[in-house]
Amino acid sequence: MTLSGIWELKRIALRNLARHKVKTLLTSLAIMVSVAVYIFLNSWLGGMAIESRRNIVNFEIGAAKLQTKLYFERKDEMPSYENFTDWEIYRDALDREGYNSAPRYVFSGIVFSTAGSAPILVHGVDPAAEALTLHYVPYVDYPHGFGRYVQNGSFEIALGTVAAEKLKVGIPTRPYRMELENLIDFVTQSWNDAEFIRSLYDVALASNDPFAPADTRAVAGNERMILKRNASKTDLDRYWDLIAASGRNDVRINAVIDIKAVPEMIRTDKWDGELMPALRSEDISLVQAAYEYEAFLGAYLLIEEDAQELNQVLTAMIRAGYSGAVRHINQLLDVTVVGVINSPAPLPNGNTAYIPLDVLQDEAGMMLDGAVTELVIRDRNVPDSRLPGASESSAAITAALERGLAAQGLTLPDELAVHTWQEHMEEYLGYEALQTGAPQVLAFLLFILSFLGISNTILMAILERTKETGMMRAMGMTDTQIIITYMLEAGFLGFIGSILGIIVGCLINYPVVKYGFDFSSMSDVLSDGIGFRTTAIFRSVWNVPLIIGTGIVATLIASFMAFFPIRKAVKMPITDSLRFE
């Protein structure tokens, strides 16, 4: 078929569209809605996924972490005994190569206040390094959080908003009136201070709030109160000082620190029933050589004295998961809450606490003796808006670390390794794929179903024009030309609807890209989140390939929807077509 012939078929197809304006308009609008909804939903889900990943990197764990290999293998258990010392050497090596890094000692515990208790994930941190590497630190200050971040040398912690609410420390943002009055009675000693605190709140919801706690719901005079958004920093600082002076922010951390050590004695039942079956075959002889059986005690006694050999024995026991190689030491720490964090990421806002690393080092703290469980790492030249790339891969950071150490005449120990944020968040990323994949599949199915409905419109149009088709065949048009004409006509419908759908989809998407949806008012209901690592604002992104691809796919689908009905129509004898009613 010549180019001029195809052009003539296009003219016929366009003329047919103009002849049936109402059907053209309605079908195009149906395609428009399908394309617009699909573009918006995919852009919004993609935006939430990207924002979640940025929050993980910028606010939670950095681009990568330096840890012991055994710690990473059991990271879900947070084995605090798998730590390392001399972290300053590795930090200096990374700094030489253009990377920021922050030392941490991570452990879990329970925090008790005068009003309650809460399980807490505690991070021992270097405040200055933490502020350089991660970006949740400013969110402890006005206008996001309250108070300030922790400082070296002081037994103080900064808490996430969830933990602060459970412990009833810091400034409450959405208390019930009775809770507020109890707080006022506790922290004030003058009428002026009491009135000052009351002036910072407005009534938010009536006391019949269905999500209110059972002991405060539907009680007259117990409305939900909300802290005024326009409260000044000066007023909030004064409010915080009143609470701090009352002792309400003083809390106690109860934690168990695990220390690994080669046991001096192992009972026979433990030796035969727990240790030996768990050891790797190549480690059995090593451990056996380090102990000697004592029949009188019915136990194996440690006889090895060489420090290097003992370290290998300890490593073998830890790798086997032998509980006797870990000692549990209870620790109590009295600290003061100096700040409450309200960042865009859920983890710093949750049951999380940050305490100066230096106060944990000696007997007054947790006897860490300079140990940390991890170094959080970020390339200082990468903007926060960009997810980690090649420069923040495990191989790139490891190579940079080795170069920095080599410049100091040192090497990276075999037991340490760099693991990226994707490796640490592998389970979450799988869950995220389900969170974004399921709605996208549903949207695509709705997209296809809408085109099946559209195909019915095209089918009816072809049936109504069967006599016209017969006349065209009688005048000499070939079956192929007729099929191409109808497919072009349907394709033009799809193209018009796709263009309109792209325009409408982008118009809907624009404010969600620029401003996002604010779900902060639903924070009480969605206290556990909705699966993404973001707190209140959900934004879309511009996915240009998807937008263009959706328009192309919609056009092609609409075009091919006409193939089977018109193919059936041209198989009908011409005489039957001309008599068709």
Coordinates of C-alpha atoms in Angstrom, one line a residue:
M1 CA 0.0 0.0 0.0
T2 CA 1.4 3.4 -1.0
L3 CA 2.0 6.3 1.3
S4 CA -0.7 8.3 -0.5
G5 CA -3.1 5.4 0.0
I6 CA -2.5 5.4 3.7
W7 CA -2.9 9.1 3.9
E8 CA -6.3 8.8 2.1
L9 CA -7.3 6.1 4.7
K10 CA -6.4 8.6 7.5
R11 CA -8.6 11.2 5.9
I12 CA -11.5 8.8 5.8
A13 CA -11.0 7.8 9.4
L14 CA -10.9 11.4 10.6
R15 CA -14.0 12.2 8.5
N16 CA -15.8 9.4 10.2
L17 CA -14.9 10.8 13.6
A18 CA -16.2 14.2 12.6
R19 CA -19.5 12.6 11.4
H20 CA -20.1 10.9 14.8
K21 CA -19.2 13.8 17.1
V22 CA -21.2 12.5 20.2
K23 CA -19.7 9.0 20.1
T24 CA -16.3 10.5 19.5
L25 CA -16.6 12.8 22.4
L26 CA -18.0 10.2 24.9
T27 CA -15.5 7.6 23.9
S28 CA -12.6 10.1 24.2
L29 CA -13.8 11.2 27.6
A30 CA -13.9 7.6 28.8
I31 CA -10.3 7.1 27.6
M32 CA -9.3 10.4 29.2
V33 CA -10.6 9.3 32.6
S34 CA -8.8 6.0 32.4
V35 CA -5.5 7.6 31.4
A36 CA -5.7 10.4 34.0
V37 CA -6.5 8.1 36.9
Y38 CA -3.8 5.7 36.0
I39 CA -1.2 8.5 35.6
F40 CA -2.2 10.1 38.9
L41 CA -2.3 6.9 40.9
N42 CA 1.1 5.6 39.7
S43 CA 2.7 9.1 40.2
W44 CA 1.4 9.3 43.7
L45 CA 2.4 5.8 44.7
G46 CA 5.8 6.4 43.1
G47 CA 6.2 9.7 45.0
M48 CA 5.4 8.0 48.4
A49 CA 8.0 5.3 47.6
I50 CA 10.7 7.7 46.7
E51 CA 9.9 10.0 49.7
S52 CA 10.1 6.9 52.0
R53 CA 13.5 6.0 50.6
R54 CA 14.8 9.5 51.0
N55 CA 13.6 9.5 54.6
I56 CA 15.3 6.2 55.3
V57 CA 18.6 7.5 54.0
N58 CA 18.5 11.1 55.3
F59 CA 16.8 10.6 58.6
E60 CA 17.3 7.0 59.7
I61 CA 20.3 4.9 58.6
G62 CA 22.3 6.9 56.1
A63 CA 23.6 5.5 52.8
A64 CA 25.5 2.6 54.4
K65 CA 26.8 1.3 57.7
L66 CA 30.1 0.0 58.9
Q67 CA 29.5 -3.0 61.3
T68 CA 30.9 -6.3 62.2
K69 CA 29.9 -9.0 59.8
L70 CA 28.3 -11.0 62.6
Y71 CA 26.3 -8.0 63.7
F72 CA 24.8 -7.6 60.2
E73 CA 24.0 -11.3 60.0
R74 CA 21.9 -10.9 63.2
K75 CA 20.9 -7.2 62.8
D76 CA 17.3 -8.0 63.7
E77 CA 18.4 -9.2 67.1
M78 CA 20.5 -6.0 67.7
P79 CA 23.5 -8.0 69.2
S80 CA 25.1 -5.2 71.1
Y81 CA 28.0 -7.5 72.0
E82 CA 29.0 -7.4 68.3
N83 CA 30.8 -4.0 68.5
F84 CA 34.2 -2.6 67.6
T85 CA 36.5 0.0 69.0
D86 CA 39.0 2.6 67.5
W87 CA 36.1 3.9 65.4
E88 CA 37.9 7.3 65.2
I89 CA 40.4 5.7 62.8
Y90 CA 37.7 4.7 60.4
R91 CA 35.9 8.0 60.7
D92 CA 39.1 9.9 59.9
A93 CA 39.8 7.6 56.9
L94 CA 36.3 8.2 55.5
D95 CA 36.6 11.9 56.1
R96 CA 39.8 12.0 54.1
E97 CA 37.9 10.4 51.2
G98 CA 34.9 12.8 51.3
Y99 CA 32.4 10.9 53.5
N100 CA 30.7 12.0 56.7
S101 CA 30.2 9.3 59.3
A102 CA 28.6 9.1 62.7
P103 CA 29.4 6.5 65.4
R104 CA 26.5 4.9 67.2
Y105 CA 25.9 2.3 69.9
V106 CA 22.4 0.9 69.6
F107 CA 20.6 -1.0 72.3
S108 CA 17.0 -1.5 73.5
G109 CA 15.5 -0.9 76.9
I110 CA 12.5 0.4 78.8
V111 CA 12.1 4.0 79.8
F112 CA 10.2 4.9 83.0
S113 CA 8.7 8.3 83.8
T114 CA 6.5 9.6 86.5
A115 CA 3.5 8.9 84.3
G116 CA 4.2 5.7 82.5
S117 CA 6.7 3.5 80.7
A118 CA 7.6 2.6 77.1
P119 CA 10.0 0.2 75.2
I120 CA 12.7 2.3 73.6
L121 CA 15.3 1.8 70.9
V122 CA 18.3 3.9 72.2
H123 CA 21.1 5.3 70.1
G124 CA 24.3 6.4 71.8
V125 CA 25.5 9.2 69.4
D126 CA 28.1 11.8 68.9
P127 CA 25.9 14.9 68.5
A128 CA 28.1 16.9 66.1
A129 CA 28.7 13.8 63.8
E130 CA 25.1 12.9 63.9
A131 CA 24.0 16.4 62.8
L132 CA 26.5 16.2 59.9
T133 CA 25.4 12.8 58.7
L134 CA 21.7 12.6 59.3
H135 CA 19.1 15.4 59.1
Y136 CA 16.6 14.6 61.9
V137 CA 18.5 16.7 64.4
P138 CA 17.0 20.1 63.4
Y139 CA 13.6 18.7 63.9
V140 CA 14.0 18.7 67.6
D141 CA 13.9 22.5 67.5
Y142 CA 11.1 25.1 66.8
P143 CA 8.9 25.0 64.8
H144 CA 8.9 21.2 64.4
G145 CA 9.8 19.7 67.8
F146 CA 10.4 21.1 71.3
G147 CA 13.5 21.7 73.4
R148 CA 16.9 21.0 72.0
Y149 CA 19.2 18.1 70.9
V150 CA 21.5 16.3 73.3
Q151 CA 25.0 17.6 74.2
N152 CA 28.2 15.8 75.0
G153 CA 29.0 15.1 78.7
S154 CA 25.4 15.3 80.0
F155 CA 23.0 12.5 80.9
E156 CA 20.2 13.6 78.7
I157 CA 18.1 12.2 75.9
A158 CA 16.0 13.4 73.0
L159 CA 12.8 11.3 72.4
G160 CA 10.6 10.8 69.4
T161 CA 7.1 12.2 69.7
V162 CA 5.4 8.8 70.1
A163 CA 7.7 7.9 73.1
A164 CA 7.2 11.4 74.6
E165 CA 3.4 11.0 74.4
K166 CA 3.5 7.5 76.0
L167 CA 5.7 8.8 78.8
K168 CA 3.9 12.1 79.1
V169 CA 7.0 14.1 79.0
G170 CA 7.7 17.3 77.2
I171 CA 5.0 19.6 75.7
P172 CA 1.8 17.7 74.8
T173 CA 0.3 18.8 71.5
R174 CA -3.1 17.2 71.6
P175 CA -4.0 16.5 75.3
Y176 CA -7.5 16.2 76.7
R177 CA -8.6 19.0 79.0
M178 CA -8.3 16.8 82.1
E179 CA -4.8 15.8 81.1
L180 CA -3.8 19.4 80.5
E181 CA -5.2 20.4 83.9
N182 CA -3.3 17.6 85.6
L183 CA -0.1 18.8 83.9
I184 CA -0.8 22.4 85.0
D185 CA -1.2 21.3 88.6
F186 CA 2.0 19.3 88.4
V187 CA 4.3 21.9 86.8
T188 CA 3.0 25.3 88.0
Q189 CA 3.1 27.1 91.3
S190 CA 1.4 30.3 90.4
W191 CA -1.9 31.5 88.8
N192 CA 0.0 33.4 86.1
D193 CA 1.9 30.3 84.9
A194 CA -1.3 28.2 84.9
E195 CA -3.1 30.8 82.7
F196 CA -0.1 31.1 80.5
I197 CA -0.2 27.4 79.7
R198 CA -4.0 27.4 79.1
S199 CA -3.5 30.3 76.7
L200 CA -1.4 28.2 74.4
Y201 CA -4.2 25.8 73.6
D202 CA -7.5 25.8 71.7
V203 CA -10.3 23.3 71.8
A204 CA -9.9 20.9 68.9
L205 CA -12.5 18.1 69.1
A206 CA -15.5 17.4 71.2
S207 CA -15.3 14.8 73.9
N208 CA -17.3 12.3 71.9
D209 CA -14.4 11.7 69.6
P210 CA -14.7 7.9 68.7
F211 CA -10.9 7.5 68.8
A212 CA -10.5 8.9 72.3
P213 CA -9.2 6.7 75.1
A214 CA -12.0 4.8 76.9
D215 CA -11.3 6.5 80.2
T216 CA -11.7 10.0 78.8
R217 CA -14.4 9.5 76.1
A218 CA -17.8 11.2 76.4
V219 CA -17.0 13.0 79.6
A220 CA -18.4 16.5 79.9
G221 CA -15.8 19.2 80.0
N222 CA -13.0 16.9 78.7
E223 CA -12.6 18.2 75.1
R224 CA -9.6 17.5 73.0
M225 CA -7.2 20.4 73.2
I226 CA -4.6 21.4 70.6
L227 CA -1.5 23.4 70.9
K228 CA -1.7 26.6 68.9
R229 CA 0.2 26.6 65.6
N230 CA 1.2 30.2 66.1
A231 CA 2.7 29.7 69.5
S232 CA 6.0 31.6 69.5
K233 CA 9.4 30.0 70.3
T234 CA 9.8 32.2 73.3
D235 CA 6.5 30.9 74.8
L236 CA 7.3 27.3 74.0
D237 CA 10.7 27.7 75.6
R238 CA 9.1 29.1 78.7
Y239 CA 6.6 26.3 78.7
W240 CA 9.4 23.7 78.4
D241 CA 11.4 25.3 81.2
L242 CA 8.3 25.0 83.5
I243 CA 7.9 21.3 82.8
A244 CA 11.7 20.6 83.1
A245 CA 11.8 22.5 86.5
S246 CA 9.1 20.3 87.8
G247 CA 11.1 17.1 87.3
R248 CA 8.4 15.7 84.9
N249 CA 11.1 15.2 82.2
D250 CA 13.3 13.1 84.4
V251 CA 13.2 9.5 83.3
R252 CA 15.1 6.2 84.0
I253 CA 16.4 3.8 81.3
N254 CA 16.5 0.1 82.2
A255 CA 18.6 -1.8 79.7
V256 CA 20.5 -5.0 79.4
I257 CA 24.0 -4.8 77.8
D258 CA 25.4 -7.9 76.3
I259 CA 29.1 -8.5 76.5
K260 CA 30.8 -11.5 74.8
A261 CA 33.4 -13.5 76.6
V262 CA 34.8 -17.0 76.4
P263 CA 33.2 -18.9 79.3
E264 CA 35.6 -20.2 82.0
M265 CA 33.5 -23.4 82.5
I266 CA 30.9 -25.2 80.4
R267 CA 28.7 -27.9 81.9
T268 CA 28.6 -31.2 80.2
D269 CA 25.0 -31.0 79.2
K270 CA 25.6 -27.6 77.6
W271 CA 28.7 -28.8 75.9
D272 CA 27.1 -31.9 74.4
G273 CA 23.6 -30.6 73.9
E274 CA 24.0 -27.0 72.9
L275 CA 27.6 -26.0 71.9
M276 CA 29.0 -29.0 69.9
P277 CA 25.9 -29.5 67.7
A278 CA 25.8 -25.8 66.7
L279 CA 29.5 -25.4 65.8
R280 CA 30.7 -25.5 62.3
S281 CA 32.7 -28.7 61.5
E282 CA 35.9 -26.7 61.1
D283 CA 35.5 -25.0 64.5
I284 CA 34.9 -28.2 66.6
S285 CA 38.6 -29.1 67.0
L286 CA 39.5 -25.4 67.8
V287 CA 37.0 -25.3 70.7
Q288 CA 37.9 -28.8 71.9
A289 CA 41.5 -27.9 72.1
A290 CA 40.8 -24.8 74.3
Y291 CA 39.0 -26.9 77.0
E292 CA 39.8 -29.8 79.2
Y293 CA 37.1 -32.1 80.7
E294 CA 37.1 -32.3 84.6
A295 CA 35.2 -35.4 85.7
F296 CA 34.9 -34.2 89.3
L297 CA 33.0 -31.1 88.3
G298 CA 31.2 -32.7 85.4
A299 CA 32.3 -29.7 83.2
Y300 CA 34.8 -28.5 80.7
L301 CA 37.3 -26.0 82.0
L302 CA 39.1 -23.3 79.8
I303 CA 42.8 -24.0 79.5
E304 CA 43.7 -21.9 76.5
E305 CA 45.6 -18.7 77.4
D306 CA 46.7 -17.3 74.1
A307 CA 44.7 -14.2 73.3
Q308 CA 44.6 -14.8 69.6
E309 CA 43.4 -18.4 70.0
L310 CA 40.8 -17.3 72.6
N311 CA 39.5 -14.7 70.1
Q312 CA 39.0 -17.4 67.5
V313 CA 37.2 -19.6 70.0
L314 CA 34.9 -16.7 71.0
T315 CA 34.2 -16.0 67.3
A316 CA 33.3 -19.6 66.7
M317 CA 30.9 -19.7 69.7
I318 CA 29.2 -16.5 68.7
R319 CA 28.8 -17.6 65.1
A320 CA 27.2 -20.8 66.5
G321 CA 24.8 -18.8 68.6
Y322 CA 26.0 -20.3 71.9
S323 CA 24.3 -18.3 74.6
G324 CA 27.0 -19.1 77.2
A325 CA 29.5 -16.8 75.3
V326 CA 27.3 -13.8 76.0
R327 CA 27.0 -12.2 79.4
H328 CA 23.9 -10.0 80.2
I329 CA 24.5 -7.0 82.4
N330 CA 21.6 -4.9 83.7
Q331 CA 22.1 -1.2 83.6
L332 CA 20.0 1.7 85.1
L333 CA 20.5 5.2 83.7
D334 CA 18.9 8.3 85.2
V335 CA 18.6 10.9 82.4
T336 CA 16.6 14.0 81.6
V337 CA 14.5 14.5 78.4
V338 CA 15.8 17.7 76.8
G339 CA 14.1 17.5 73.4
V340 CA 11.2 15.9 71.4
I341 CA 11.8 15.1 67.8
N342 CA 9.1 15.6 65.1
S343 CA 10.7 14.8 61.8
P344 CA 9.3 13.8 58.3
A345 CA 10.4 10.2 59.1
P346 CA 8.6 7.8 61.4
L347 CA 11.7 6.2 63.0
P348 CA 13.1 9.2 64.8
N349 CA 9.6 10.1 65.8
G350 CA 8.7 6.7 67.3
N351 CA 9.8 4.8 70.3
T352 CA 13.3 6.1 69.8
A353 CA 15.8 7.9 72.0
Y354 CA 19.2 9.6 71.4
I355 CA 21.8 9.9 74.2
P356 CA 25.3 11.2 74.1
L357 CA 27.7 8.4 73.4
D358 CA 30.5 9.7 75.6
V359 CA 28.4 9.4 78.8
L360 CA 27.9 5.6 78.1
Q361 CA 31.6 4.8 78.1
D362 CA 32.6 4.2 81.8
E363 CA 31.0 2.7 84.9
A364 CA 28.6 5.6 85.3
G365 CA 27.2 4.8 81.9
M366 CA 27.2 1.4 80.3
M367 CA 30.9 0.4 80.4
L368 CA 31.4 0.5 76.7
D369 CA 35.1 1.3 76.8
G370 CA 35.0 3.1 73.5
A371 CA 32.9 0.5 71.6
V372 CA 30.3 1.3 69.0
T373 CA 28.0 -1.0 67.0
E374 CA 28.1 1.0 63.8
L375 CA 29.3 3.9 61.8
V376 CA 26.6 5.6 59.7
I377 CA 28.1 6.8 56.4
R378 CA 27.1 9.4 53.8
D379 CA 28.9 11.0 50.8
R380 CA 29.1 14.7 51.8
N381 CA 28.8 15.8 48.2
V382 CA 25.5 14.1 47.5
P383 CA 22.4 16.3 47.8
D384 CA 19.7 15.1 50.1
S385 CA 17.1 15.0 47.3
R386 CA 19.1 12.3 45.5
L387 CA 19.1 8.7 46.5
P388 CA 22.5 7.0 47.0
G389 CA 24.2 6.2 43.8
A390 CA 27.5 4.7 42.7
S391 CA 29.6 6.7 45.1
E392 CA 27.6 5.3 48.1
S393 CA 27.7 1.7 47.0
S394 CA 29.2 -0.9 49.3
A395 CA 32.2 -1.4 47.0
A396 CA 32.8 2.3 46.6
I397 CA 32.7 3.1 50.3
T398 CA 34.8 0.0 51.2
A399 CA 37.4 1.1 48.6
A400 CA 37.4 4.6 49.9
L401 CA 37.8 3.4 53.5
E402 CA 40.7 1.1 52.5
R403 CA 42.4 4.0 50.7
G404 CA 42.0 6.3 53.8
L405 CA 43.3 3.6 56.1
A406 CA 46.3 2.8 53.8
A407 CA 47.2 6.5 54.0
Q408 CA 47.6 6.0 57.7
G409 CA 49.5 2.7 57.2
L410 CA 46.5 0.6 58.4
T411 CA 44.1 -2.0 56.9
L412 CA 40.5 -2.8 57.3
P413 CA 40.0 -5.7 59.7
D414 CA 38.3 -8.8 58.2
E415 CA 35.5 -8.8 60.7
L416 CA 34.2 -5.4 59.6
A417 CA 32.2 -4.8 56.5
V418 CA 30.1 -2.0 54.8
H419 CA 26.5 -2.7 54.0
T420 CA 24.2 -0.3 52.1
W421 CA 20.8 0.9 53.1
Q422 CA 19.2 -1.4 50.6
E423 CA 20.8 -4.4 52.4
H424 CA 19.6 -3.2 55.8
M425 CA 16.1 -2.4 54.5
E426 CA 15.7 -5.5 52.2
E427 CA 12.6 -6.7 54.1
Y428 CA 11.0 -3.2 54.0
L429 CA 11.7 -2.8 50.3
G430 CA 9.9 -6.1 49.6
Y431 CA 7.0 -4.9 51.6
E432 CA 7.1 -1.5 49.8
A433 CA 6.9 -3.4 46.5
L434 CA 3.7 -5.0 47.7
Q435 CA 2.3 -1.7 48.9
T436 CA 2.9 0.0 45.6
G437 CA 2.5 -3.0 43.3
A438 CA -0.9 -4.1 44.4
P439 CA -2.7 -0.7 43.7
Q440 CA -0.8 -0.3 40.5
V441 CA -1.9 -3.8 39.3
L442 CA -5.5 -2.9 40.3
A443 CA -5.2 0.4 38.5
F444 CA -3.9 -1.3 35.4
L445 CA -6.8 -3.9 35.5
L446 CA -9.3 -1.0 35.8
F447 CA -7.4 0.6 32.9
I448 CA -7.9 -2.6 30.8
L449 CA -11.5 -3.0 31.9
S450 CA -12.3 0.5 30.9
F451 CA -10.9 -0.2 27.4
L452 CA -13.0 -3.4 27.3
G453 CA -16.0 -1.1 27.8
I454 CA -14.7 1.2 25.2
S455 CA -14.4 -1.8 22.8
N456 CA -18.1 -2.4 23.2
T457 CA -18.7 1.1 22.0
I458 CA -16.4 0.6 19.0
L459 CA -18.1 -2.8 18.3
M460 CA -21.6 -1.2 18.3
A461 CA -20.3 1.6 16.0
I462 CA -18.9 -1.0 13.5
L463 CA -22.2 -3.0 13.6
E464 CA -24.2 0.1 13.0
R465 CA -22.1 0.8 9.9
T466 CA -22.2 -2.7 8.5
K467 CA -24.2 -1.5 5.5
E468 CA -21.7 1.4 5.0
T469 CA -18.9 -1.1 5.1
G470 CA -20.5 -3.3 2.5
M471 CA -21.0 -0.3 0.2
M472 CA -17.2 0.6 0.6
R473 CA -16.3 -3.0 -0.3
A474 CA -18.7 -2.9 -3.3
M475 CA -17.0 0.3 -4.5
G476 CA -13.6 -1.5 -4.6
M477 CA -12.0 -1.0 -1.2
T478 CA -10.1 -4.1 -0.1
D479 CA -10.7 -5.8 3.2
T480 CA -7.2 -4.7 4.4
Q481 CA -8.0 -1.1 3.6
I482 CA -11.3 -1.2 5.5
I483 CA -9.6 -2.9 8.5
I484 CA -6.9 -0.3 8.5
T485 CA -9.4 2.6 8.2
Y486 CA -11.4 1.4 11.3
M487 CA -8.2 0.7 13.3
L488 CA -7.0 4.2 12.4
E489 CA -10.3 5.7 13.5
A490 CA -10.2 3.8 16.8
G491 CA -6.5 4.8 17.2
F492 CA -7.4 8.5 16.7
L493 CA -10.0 8.1 19.4
G494 CA -7.4 6.6 21.7
F495 CA -4.9 9.4 20.8
I496 CA -7.4 12.2 21.5
G497 CA -8.5 10.6 24.8
S498 CA -4.8 10.0 25.7
I499 CA -3.9 13.6 25.1
L500 CA -6.8 14.8 27.2
G501 CA -6.0 12.2 29.9
I502 CA -2.4 13.3 30.1
I503 CA -3.4 16.9 30.4
V504 CA -6.0 16.2 33.1
G505 CA -3.7 13.7 34.9
C506 CA -0.9 16.3 35.0
L507 CA -3.3 19.0 36.2
I508 CA -4.4 16.8 39.0
N509 CA -0.9 15.7 39.8
Y510 CA 0.6 19.2 39.9
P511 CA -0.7 20.3 43.3
V512 CA 0.1 16.9 44.8
V513 CA 3.7 17.2 43.5
K514 CA 4.0 20.8 44.8
Y515 CA 2.1 20.6 48.0
G516 CA 1.2 17.0 48.7
F517 CA -1.6 15.6 50.8
D518 CA -1.4 16.3 54.5
F519 CA -2.5 13.4 56.6
S520 CA -1.3 14.9 59.9
S521 CA -4.9 15.4 61.2
M522 CA -5.3 11.6 61.0
S523 CA -2.2 10.8 63.0
D524 CA -4.2 9.5 66.0
V525 CA -6.1 7.1 63.8
L526 CA -3.0 6.1 61.7
S527 CA -0.6 5.8 64.7
D528 CA 1.1 2.8 63.1
G529 CA 1.4 4.5 59.7
I530 CA 0.2 3.1 56.4
G531 CA 3.3 1.2 55.4
F532 CA 5.5 4.0 54.0
R533 CA 8.3 5.6 55.9
T534 CA 6.8 9.1 55.9
T535 CA 4.7 10.8 58.5
A536 CA 2.2 13.4 57.3
I537 CA 2.8 14.8 53.8
F538 CA 2.5 12.5 50.8
R539 CA 3.7 13.9 47.5
S540 CA 3.6 12.7 43.9
V541 CA 6.5 12.7 41.4
W542 CA 6.7 13.4 37.7
N543 CA 7.2 10.1 36.0
V544 CA 7.6 11.3 32.4
P545 CA 8.3 7.9 30.8
L546 CA 5.1 6.5 32.4
I547 CA 3.1 9.5 31.3
I548 CA 4.2 9.2 27.7
G549 CA 4.0 5.4 27.8
T550 CA 0.5 5.4 29.1
G551 CA -0.6 7.7 26.2
I552 CA 1.1 5.4 23.7
V553 CA -0.4 2.2 25.2
A554 CA -3.9 3.7 25.4
T555 CA -3.7 4.7 21.7
L556 CA -2.5 1.2 20.6
I557 CA -5.0 -0.6 22.8
A558 CA -7.9 1.5 21.4
S559 CA -6.6 0.8 17.8
F560 CA -6.4 -2.9 18.3
M561 CA -9.8 -3.0 20.0
A562 CA -11.3 -2.4 16.5
F563 CA -9.4 -5.2 14.8
F564 CA -11.6 -8.2 15.7
P565 CA -15.1 -6.7 15.2
I566 CA -14.2 -5.2 11.8
R567 CA -12.4 -8.4 10.7
K568 CA -15.6 -10.2 11.4
A569 CA -17.6 -7.6 9.5
V570 CA -15.5 -7.8 6.4
K571 CA -16.0 -11.6 6.3
M572 CA -19.7 -11.1 5.7
P573 CA -20.8 -11.4 2.0
I574 CA -21.2 -7.9 0.4
T575 CA -24.8 -8.7 -0.4
D576 CA -25.6 -9.5 3.2
S577 CA -23.8 -6.4 4.4
L578 CA -25.9 -4.2 2.1
R579 CA -29.1 -5.8 3.4
F580 CA -27.9 -5.6 7.1
E581 CA -30.3 -3.6 9.4

